[in-house]
Structures are given as C-alpha cells and as structure tokens.
Coordinates of N, CA and C and ligand atoms in Angstrom, one line a residue:
M1 N 8.5 -6.0 7.5 CA 9.2 -5.1 6.6 C 8.3 -4.6 5.5
R2 N 7.9 -3.3 5.7 CA 6.9 -2.7 4.8 C 7.6 -1.6 4.0
V3 N 7.5 -1.8 2.7 CA 8.2 -0.8 1.8 C 7.2 -0.2 0.9
L4 N 7.2 1.2 0.8 CA 6.4 1.9 -0.1 C 7.2 2.6 -1.1
F5 N 6.9 2.4 -2.4 CA 7.6 3.2 -3.5 C 6.8 4.3 -3.9
V6 N 7.4 5.5 -4.2 CA 6.7 6.7 -4.5 C 7.3 7.4 -5.8
C7 N 6.4 7.7 -6.7 CA 6.8 8.5 -7.9 C 5.7 9.6 -8.0
L8 N 5.6 10.2 -9.2 CA 4.6 11.3 -9.3 C 3.2 10.8 -9.6
G9 N 3.1 10.0 -10.6 CA 1.7 9.6 -11.0 C 1.3 8.2 -10.6
N10 N 2.2 7.4 -10.1 CA 2.0 6.0 -9.7 C 1.4 5.2 -10.8
I11 N 1.9 5.5 -12.1 CA 1.5 4.7 -13.2 C 2.7 4.2 -14.0
C12 N 3.9 4.7 -13.7 CA 5.1 4.2 -14.4 C 6.1 3.6 -13.4
R13 N 6.9 4.5 -12.7 CA 8.0 4.1 -12.0 C 7.7 3.3 -10.7
S14 N 6.9 3.9 -9.9 CA 6.7 3.2 -8.6 C 5.9 1.9 -8.7
P15 N 4.9 1.7 -9.6 CA 4.3 0.4 -9.7 C 5.3 -0.6 -10.3
T16 N 6.2 -0.1 -11.1 CA 7.2 -1.0 -11.6 C 8.1 -1.5 -10.5
A17 N 8.5 -0.6 -9.6 CA 9.3 -1.0 -8.5 C 8.6 -2.0 -7.6
E18 N 7.3 -1.7 -7.4 CA 6.5 -2.6 -6.6 C 6.4 -4.0 -7.2
G19 N 6.1 -4.1 -8.5 CA 6.0 -5.4 -9.2 C 7.3 -6.1 -9.2
V20 N 8.4 -5.4 -9.5 CA 9.7 -6.0 -9.6 C 10.2 -6.6 -8.3
L21 N 10.1 -5.7 -7.2 CA 10.5 -6.2 -5.9 C 9.7 -7.4 -5.5
R22 N 8.4 -7.3 -5.7 CA 7.6 -8.5 -5.2 C 8.0 -9.8 -5.9
T23 N 8.2 -9.7 -7.2 CA 8.6 -10.8 -8.0 C 9.9 -11.4 -7.6
L24 N 10.9 -10.5 -7.5 CA 12.3 -10.9 -7.2 C 12.3 -11.5 -5.7
A25 N 11.6 -10.9 -4.8 CA 11.5 -11.3 -3.4 C 10.9 -12.7 -3.4
A26 N 9.9 -13.0 -4.1 CA 9.2 -14.3 -4.1 C 10.2 -15.3 -4.6
R27 N 11.0 -15.0 -5.6 CA 11.9 -15.9 -6.2 C 13.2 -16.1 -5.4
E28 N 13.7 -15.0 -4.9 CA 15.1 -15.0 -4.4 C 15.2 -14.8 -2.9
A29 N 14.1 -14.4 -2.3 CA 14.2 -14.1 -0.8 C 12.9 -14.4 -0.2
P30 N 12.3 -15.6 -0.3 CA 11.0 -15.9 0.2 C 10.9 -15.9 1.7
E31 N 12.1 -15.9 2.4 CA 12.1 -15.8 3.8 C 11.8 -14.4 4.4
L32 N 11.8 -13.4 3.5 CA 11.6 -12.0 4.0 C 10.1 -11.8 4.3
P33 N 9.7 -11.3 5.5 CA 8.3 -11.0 5.7 C 8.0 -9.6 5.1
L34 N 7.8 -9.6 3.8 CA 7.8 -8.3 3.1 C 6.4 -7.9 2.7
E35 N 6.1 -6.6 2.9 CA 4.9 -6.1 2.3 C 5.3 -4.9 1.4
V36 N 4.8 -4.9 0.2 CA 5.2 -3.9 -0.8 C 4.0 -3.1 -1.3
D37 N 4.1 -1.8 -1.5 CA 3.0 -1.1 -2.1 C 3.7 0.1 -2.8
S38 N 2.8 0.9 -3.6 CA 3.3 2.1 -4.2 C 2.2 3.1 -4.3
A39 N 2.7 4.4 -4.4 CA 1.7 5.5 -4.5 C 2.4 6.7 -5.2
G40 N 1.5 7.7 -5.6 CA 2.0 8.8 -6.2 C 1.9 10.1 -5.3
T41 N 2.7 11.1 -5.6 CA 2.5 12.4 -4.9 C 1.4 13.2 -5.6
A42 N 1.1 12.9 -6.8 CA 0.0 13.6 -7.5 C -1.1 12.7 -7.9
G43 N -2.3 13.2 -8.0 CA -3.5 12.4 -8.2 C -4.1 12.3 -9.6
Y44 N -3.3 12.7 -10.6 CA -3.8 12.7 -12.0 C -4.4 11.4 -12.5
H45 N -3.8 10.3 -12.0 CA -4.2 9.0 -12.6 C -4.8 8.0 -11.6
V46 N -5.3 8.6 -10.5 CA -5.9 7.7 -9.4 C -6.9 6.7 -10.0
G47 N -6.7 5.5 -9.6 CA -7.6 4.4 -10.0 C -7.2 3.7 -11.3
E48 N -6.2 4.3 -12.0 CA -5.8 3.7 -13.3 C -4.8 2.6 -13.1
P49 N -4.8 1.6 -14.0 CA -3.7 0.7 -14.0 C -2.4 1.4 -14.6
P50 N -1.2 0.7 -14.4 CA 0.0 1.3 -14.9 C -0.1 1.6 -16.4
D51 N 0.7 2.6 -16.9 CA 0.7 3.0 -18.3 C 1.0 1.8 -19.1
P52 N 0.2 1.6 -20.2 CA 0.4 0.4 -21.1 C 1.8 0.2 -21.6
R53 N 2.5 1.3 -21.9 CA 3.9 1.2 -22.4 C 4.8 0.6 -21.3
M54 N 4.5 1.0 -20.0 CA 5.3 0.5 -18.9 C 4.9 -1.0 -18.7
R55 N 3.6 -1.3 -18.8 CA 3.1 -2.6 -18.5 C 3.7 -3.6 -19.6
R56 N 3.8 -3.2 -20.8 CA 4.3 -4.0 -21.9 C 5.8 -4.3 -21.7
A57 N 6.5 -3.2 -21.4 CA 8.0 -3.4 -21.2 C 8.3 -4.3 -20.0
A58 N 7.5 -4.1 -18.9 CA 7.7 -5.0 -17.7 C 7.3 -6.4 -18.0
A59 N 6.2 -6.6 -18.8 CA 5.8 -8.0 -19.1 C 6.8 -8.7 -19.9
R60 N 7.6 -8.0 -20.8 CA 8.6 -8.6 -21.6 C 9.7 -9.2 -20.7
R61 N 9.9 -8.6 -19.5 CA 10.9 -9.1 -18.6 C 10.3 -10.0 -17.5
G62 N 9.0 -10.3 -17.6 CA 8.4 -11.3 -16.7 C 7.7 -10.7 -15.5
Y63 N 7.4 -9.4 -15.5 CA 6.7 -8.7 -14.4 C 5.3 -8.4 -14.8
D64 N 4.3 -8.8 -14.1 CA 2.9 -8.5 -14.4 C 2.5 -7.4 -13.5
L65 N 2.2 -6.2 -14.1 CA 1.8 -5.0 -13.4 C 0.3 -4.8 -13.5
G66 N -0.4 -5.7 -14.2 CA -1.8 -5.5 -14.6 C -2.8 -5.3 -13.5
G67 N -2.5 -5.9 -12.3 CA -3.5 -5.8 -11.2 C -3.4 -4.5 -10.4
L68 N -2.4 -3.7 -10.7 CA -2.1 -2.5 -9.8 C -3.0 -1.4 -10.2
R69 N -3.3 -0.5 -9.2 CA -4.1 0.7 -9.5 C -3.5 1.9 -8.8
A70 N -3.5 3.0 -9.5 CA -2.8 4.2 -8.9 C -3.6 4.8 -7.7
R71 N -2.8 5.2 -6.7 CA -3.3 5.9 -5.6 C -2.4 7.0 -5.2
V72 N -2.8 7.9 -4.3 CA -2.0 9.0 -3.8 C -1.4 8.6 -2.5
V73 N -0.3 9.1 -2.1 CA 0.3 9.0 -0.8 C -0.7 9.6 0.2
E74 N -1.0 8.9 1.3 CA -1.9 9.4 2.3 C -1.2 9.4 3.7
P75 N -1.7 10.3 4.6 CA -1.0 10.5 5.9 C -0.7 9.2 6.6
G76 N -1.6 8.2 6.5 CA -1.4 6.9 7.2 C -0.2 6.2 6.7
D77 N 0.2 6.4 5.5 CA 1.4 5.7 4.9 C 2.7 6.0 5.7
F78 N 2.8 7.2 6.3 CA 3.9 7.6 7.1 C 4.0 6.8 8.4
E79 N 2.9 6.3 8.8 CA 2.9 5.5 10.0 C 3.2 4.0 9.7
R80 N 2.6 3.6 8.5 CA 2.5 2.2 8.2 C 3.8 1.6 7.7
F81 N 4.6 2.4 6.9 CA 5.7 1.8 6.1 C 7.0 2.1 6.9
D82 N 7.9 1.1 6.8 CA 9.2 1.2 7.4 C 10.2 2.0 6.6
L83 N 10.0 1.8 5.3 CA 10.9 2.5 4.3 C 10.0 3.1 3.2
I84 N 10.2 4.3 2.9 CA 9.4 5.0 1.9 C 10.4 5.5 0.9
L85 N 10.4 4.9 -0.3 CA 11.5 5.1 -1.3 C 11.0 5.9 -2.5
A86 N 11.6 7.1 -2.7 CA 11.2 8.0 -3.7 C 12.0 7.7 -5.0
M87 N 11.4 7.9 -6.1 CA 12.1 7.7 -7.4 C 13.0 8.8 -7.8
D88 N 12.7 10.0 -7.3 CA 13.6 11.2 -7.7 C 13.5 12.2 -6.6
Q89 N 14.4 13.2 -6.7 CA 14.5 14.2 -5.7 C 13.3 15.1 -5.5
D90 N 12.6 15.4 -6.6 CA 11.4 16.2 -6.5 C 10.4 15.5 -5.6
N91 N 10.1 14.2 -5.9 CA 9.2 13.5 -5.1 C 9.6 13.3 -3.6
L92 N 11.0 13.1 -3.4 CA 11.5 13.0 -2.1 C 11.2 14.3 -1.3
Q93 N 11.4 15.5 -2.0 CA 11.2 16.8 -1.3 C 9.7 16.9 -1.0
V94 N 8.8 16.5 -1.8 CA 7.4 16.5 -1.5 C 7.1 15.7 -0.3
L95 N 7.7 14.5 -0.3 CA 7.4 13.6 0.9 C 8.0 14.2 2.2
R96 N 9.1 14.8 2.1 CA 9.7 15.5 3.3 C 8.8 16.5 3.8
R97 N 8.2 17.3 2.9 CA 7.3 18.3 3.4 C 6.0 17.7 4.0
R98 N 5.6 16.6 3.5 CA 4.3 16.1 4.0 C 4.4 15.2 5.2
A99 N 5.6 14.6 5.4 CA 5.8 13.6 6.5 C 5.9 14.3 7.8
P100 N 5.3 13.7 8.9 CA 5.6 14.1 10.2 C 7.0 13.9 10.6
A101 N 7.5 14.7 11.5 CA 9.0 14.7 11.8 C 9.5 13.3 12.1
Q102 N 8.7 12.5 12.8 CA 9.2 11.2 13.3 C 9.3 10.2 12.1
A103 N 8.8 10.5 11.0 CA 8.8 9.6 9.8 C 9.9 10.0 8.8
R104 N 10.5 11.1 9.0 CA 11.4 11.6 8.0 C 12.6 10.7 7.7
E105 N 13.1 10.0 8.8 CA 14.3 9.2 8.6 C 13.9 7.9 7.8
R106 N 12.7 7.7 7.5 CA 12.3 6.5 6.7 C 12.2 6.8 5.3
L107 N 12.4 8.1 4.9 CA 12.3 8.5 3.5 C 13.7 8.5 2.9
R108 N 13.8 7.8 1.7 CA 15.1 7.7 1.0 C 14.8 7.8 -0.5
L109 N 15.9 7.9 -1.2 CA 15.9 7.7 -2.6 C 16.1 6.2 -2.9
F110 N 15.3 5.7 -3.8 CA 15.3 4.3 -4.1 C 16.7 3.9 -4.6
L111 N 17.3 4.7 -5.4 CA 18.6 4.4 -6.1 C 19.8 4.4 -5.1
E112 N 19.6 4.8 -3.8 CA 20.6 4.6 -2.8 C 21.0 3.1 -2.7
F113 N 20.0 2.2 -3.1 CA 20.3 0.8 -3.1 C 20.9 0.3 -4.4
A114 N 21.2 1.2 -5.3 CA 21.9 0.8 -6.5 C 23.1 1.7 -6.7
P115 N 24.0 1.7 -5.7 CA 25.1 2.7 -5.8 C 26.0 2.6 -7.0
E116 N 25.9 1.5 -7.7 CA 26.7 1.4 -8.9 C 26.1 2.1 -10.1
S117 N 24.8 2.5 -10.0 CA 24.2 3.2 -11.1 C 24.8 4.6 -11.4
A118 N 24.7 4.9 -12.6 CA 25.3 6.2 -13.1 C 24.5 7.4 -12.6
T119 N 23.3 7.2 -12.1 CA 22.3 8.2 -11.7 C 21.8 7.9 -10.3
A120 N 21.3 9.0 -9.7 CA 20.7 8.8 -8.3 C 19.2 8.8 -8.4
E121 N 18.7 9.1 -9.6 CA 17.2 9.2 -9.7 C 16.7 8.3 -10.9
V122 N 15.5 7.8 -10.8 CA 14.9 7.1 -11.9 C 14.2 8.1 -12.7
P123 N 14.6 8.4 -14.0 CA 14.0 9.4 -14.8 C 12.6 9.1 -15.1
D124 N 11.8 10.2 -15.1 CA 10.4 10.1 -15.5 C 10.3 9.7 -17.0
P125 N 9.7 8.5 -17.3 CA 9.6 8.1 -18.7 C 8.4 8.6 -19.5
Y126 N 7.5 9.3 -18.8 CA 6.1 9.5 -19.3 C 6.1 10.2 -20.6
Y127 N 6.9 11.2 -20.8 CA 6.8 12.0 -22.0 C 7.9 11.7 -23.0
G128 N 8.6 10.6 -22.8 CA 9.7 10.2 -23.6 C 9.4 9.0 -24.5
G129 N 10.4 8.4 -25.1 CA 10.2 7.3 -26.0 C 10.4 5.9 -25.3
A130 N 10.4 4.8 -26.1 CA 10.5 3.5 -25.5 C 11.7 3.2 -24.7
K131 N 12.8 3.9 -25.0 CA 14.0 3.6 -24.3 C 13.9 4.0 -22.8
G132 N 13.1 5.0 -22.5 CA 12.9 5.4 -21.1 C 12.3 4.3 -20.2
F133 N 11.4 3.5 -20.8 CA 10.8 2.5 -20.0 C 11.8 1.4 -19.7
E134 N 12.6 1.1 -20.7 CA 13.7 0.1 -20.5 C 14.7 0.6 -19.4
E135 N 15.0 1.9 -19.5 CA 15.9 2.4 -18.5 C 15.3 2.3 -17.1
V136 N 14.0 2.6 -16.9 CA 13.3 2.4 -15.6 C 13.5 1.0 -15.1
L137 N 13.3 0.1 -16.0 CA 13.4 -1.4 -15.6 C 14.8 -1.7 -15.2
D138 N 15.8 -1.2 -16.0 CA 17.2 -1.5 -15.6 C 17.5 -1.0 -14.2
L139 N 17.2 0.3 -14.0 CA 17.5 0.9 -12.7 C 16.7 0.2 -11.6
V140 N 15.5 0.0 -11.8 CA 14.6 -0.6 -10.8 C 15.1 -2.1 -10.4
E141 N 15.5 -2.8 -11.4 CA 16.0 -4.2 -11.2 C 17.2 -4.1 -10.3
S142 N 18.2 -3.2 -10.6 CA 19.4 -3.1 -9.9 C 19.1 -2.7 -8.4
A143 N 18.3 -1.7 -8.2 CA 18.0 -1.2 -6.9 C 17.2 -2.2 -6.1
A144 N 16.3 -3.0 -6.8 CA 15.5 -4.0 -6.1 C 16.4 -5.1 -5.5
R145 N 17.4 -5.4 -6.3 CA 18.4 -6.5 -5.8 C 19.2 -5.9 -4.6
G146 N 19.6 -4.6 -4.7 CA 20.3 -4.0 -3.6 C 19.5 -3.9 -2.4
L147 N 18.2 -3.6 -2.6 CA 17.3 -3.5 -1.4 C 17.0 -4.8 -0.8
L148 N 16.9 -5.9 -1.6 CA 16.7 -7.2 -1.0 C 17.9 -7.6 -0.2
A149 N 19.1 -7.3 -0.7 CA 20.3 -7.6 0.1 C 20.3 -6.9 1.5
H150 N 19.9 -5.6 1.4 CA 19.8 -4.8 2.6 C 18.8 -5.4 3.6
L151 N 17.6 -5.8 3.1 CA 16.6 -6.3 4.0 C 17.0 -7.7 4.6
R152 N 17.7 -8.5 3.8 CA 18.2 -9.8 4.3 C 19.1 -9.5 5.5
E153 N 20.0 -8.5 5.3 CA 21.0 -8.2 6.3 C 20.2 -7.7 7.6
Q154 N 19.2 -6.9 7.4 CA 18.4 -6.4 8.5 C 17.8 -7.6 9.3
L155 N 17.2 -8.5 8.5 CA 16.6 -9.7 9.1 C 17.6 -10.5 9.9
R156 N 18.8 -10.7 9.3 CA 19.8 -11.4 10.0 C 20.2 -10.8 11.3
A157 N 20.3 -9.4 11.3 CA 20.7 -8.7 12.5 C 19.7 -8.6 13.5
A158 N 18.4 -8.8 13.2 CA 17.3 -8.6 14.1 C 17.2 -9.7 15.2
Ligands
4NP1 P1 5.4 8.2 -12.9 O1 5.2 8.9 -14.4 O2 5.5 9.3 -11.9 O3 6.6 7.4 -13.0 O4 4.1 7.4 -12.7 C1 4.3 9.9 -14.7 C2 3.0 9.6 -14.9 C3 2.1 10.6 -15.3 C4 2.6 11.9 -15.3 C5 3.9 12.2 -15.0 C6 4.8 11.2 -14.7 N1 1.7 13.0 -15.7 O5 2.1 14.1 -15.8 O6 0.5 12.7 -15.9

C-alpha cells in the first residue's frame, strides 16, 4: 500500500500529511504494509525541510517533520504509488494532466477521506497566519484517520 501526498511546494501540507499518516499508522494500524511519501507539483523549495511554522505546529501535536525534504512529483511516481492524494483541486488538475491514462484512477483529493469536513480542499497556509497551519493539521488528522480505515478495509478484503 503505497500512498503519495501532493501539494504545491511540498513544504507545508503534503509533508504534514506524510508525517501524520506515518505516525498514526505506526500507533493505530501497525499491521498495514504502508509506504508513505510526499511531493510538490512546483519546484520552488526542492531540497528544503518543511516550513518552520508548519514544523512547529506539527511538533506541538507530536509529529516530527524535521527529516523530510521537498521534491517534485516525477513520472515514476505514477507507476509506483497506489494512491496519489492531492491537497486541492489545482494540484489535482496538474496531476491529471501529467499522469499517464492508466494512472488517473489512482488520483484523488485527500479530503475525500474526511467526508465530515466542511471543505473538500486543504487550504494553502503559506501566505496566511498561524491559524492556517492549525487548520491544515485538523483537516489532515481527520483525513488520515479516514484513510487508515479505508486501507484497513482494503487489507481485510484482499
Ligand atoms: P504547500 O504550501 O503547497 O502546502 O507546500 C506552499 C509552499 C510554498 C509556496 C506555496 C504554497 N510558494 O509559493 O512558494
């Protein structure tokens, strides 16, 4: 079960999703054979660790994002990952254009796994205030729990 999270810069939302899913899976679903990664559709921040504001907000909830480094989505990702989860519609559209036809059904919005959320997209927190980073964490935690339930169900059905 290979999951790739995708946002624009790979320094705020998608590394948070990567770190949160990895931590929650280790704690709550260690039976899942899970591989998690993240990438951006744009290359502005390649090689950089997650944004310090995002890192601090995540650390306050027990998620360590410090070891992650930004990278761009590459063609091989469309072969390698079973689920490619975009943080918003803009990035989903970019992925749809870049993906080969046979990979398109593996592209989804991450918040499909948090149907109770008031929004379908994780808002970009980069140019906003501190509240935006907390909102990213709230949405990502909900969707990560929903995704874990979905993956458990898949494992059971396999
Ligand atoms: P992310 O946030 O897509 O959640 O990593 C952003 C990071 C950087 C920029 C935009 C969004 N930027 O314009 O540099």
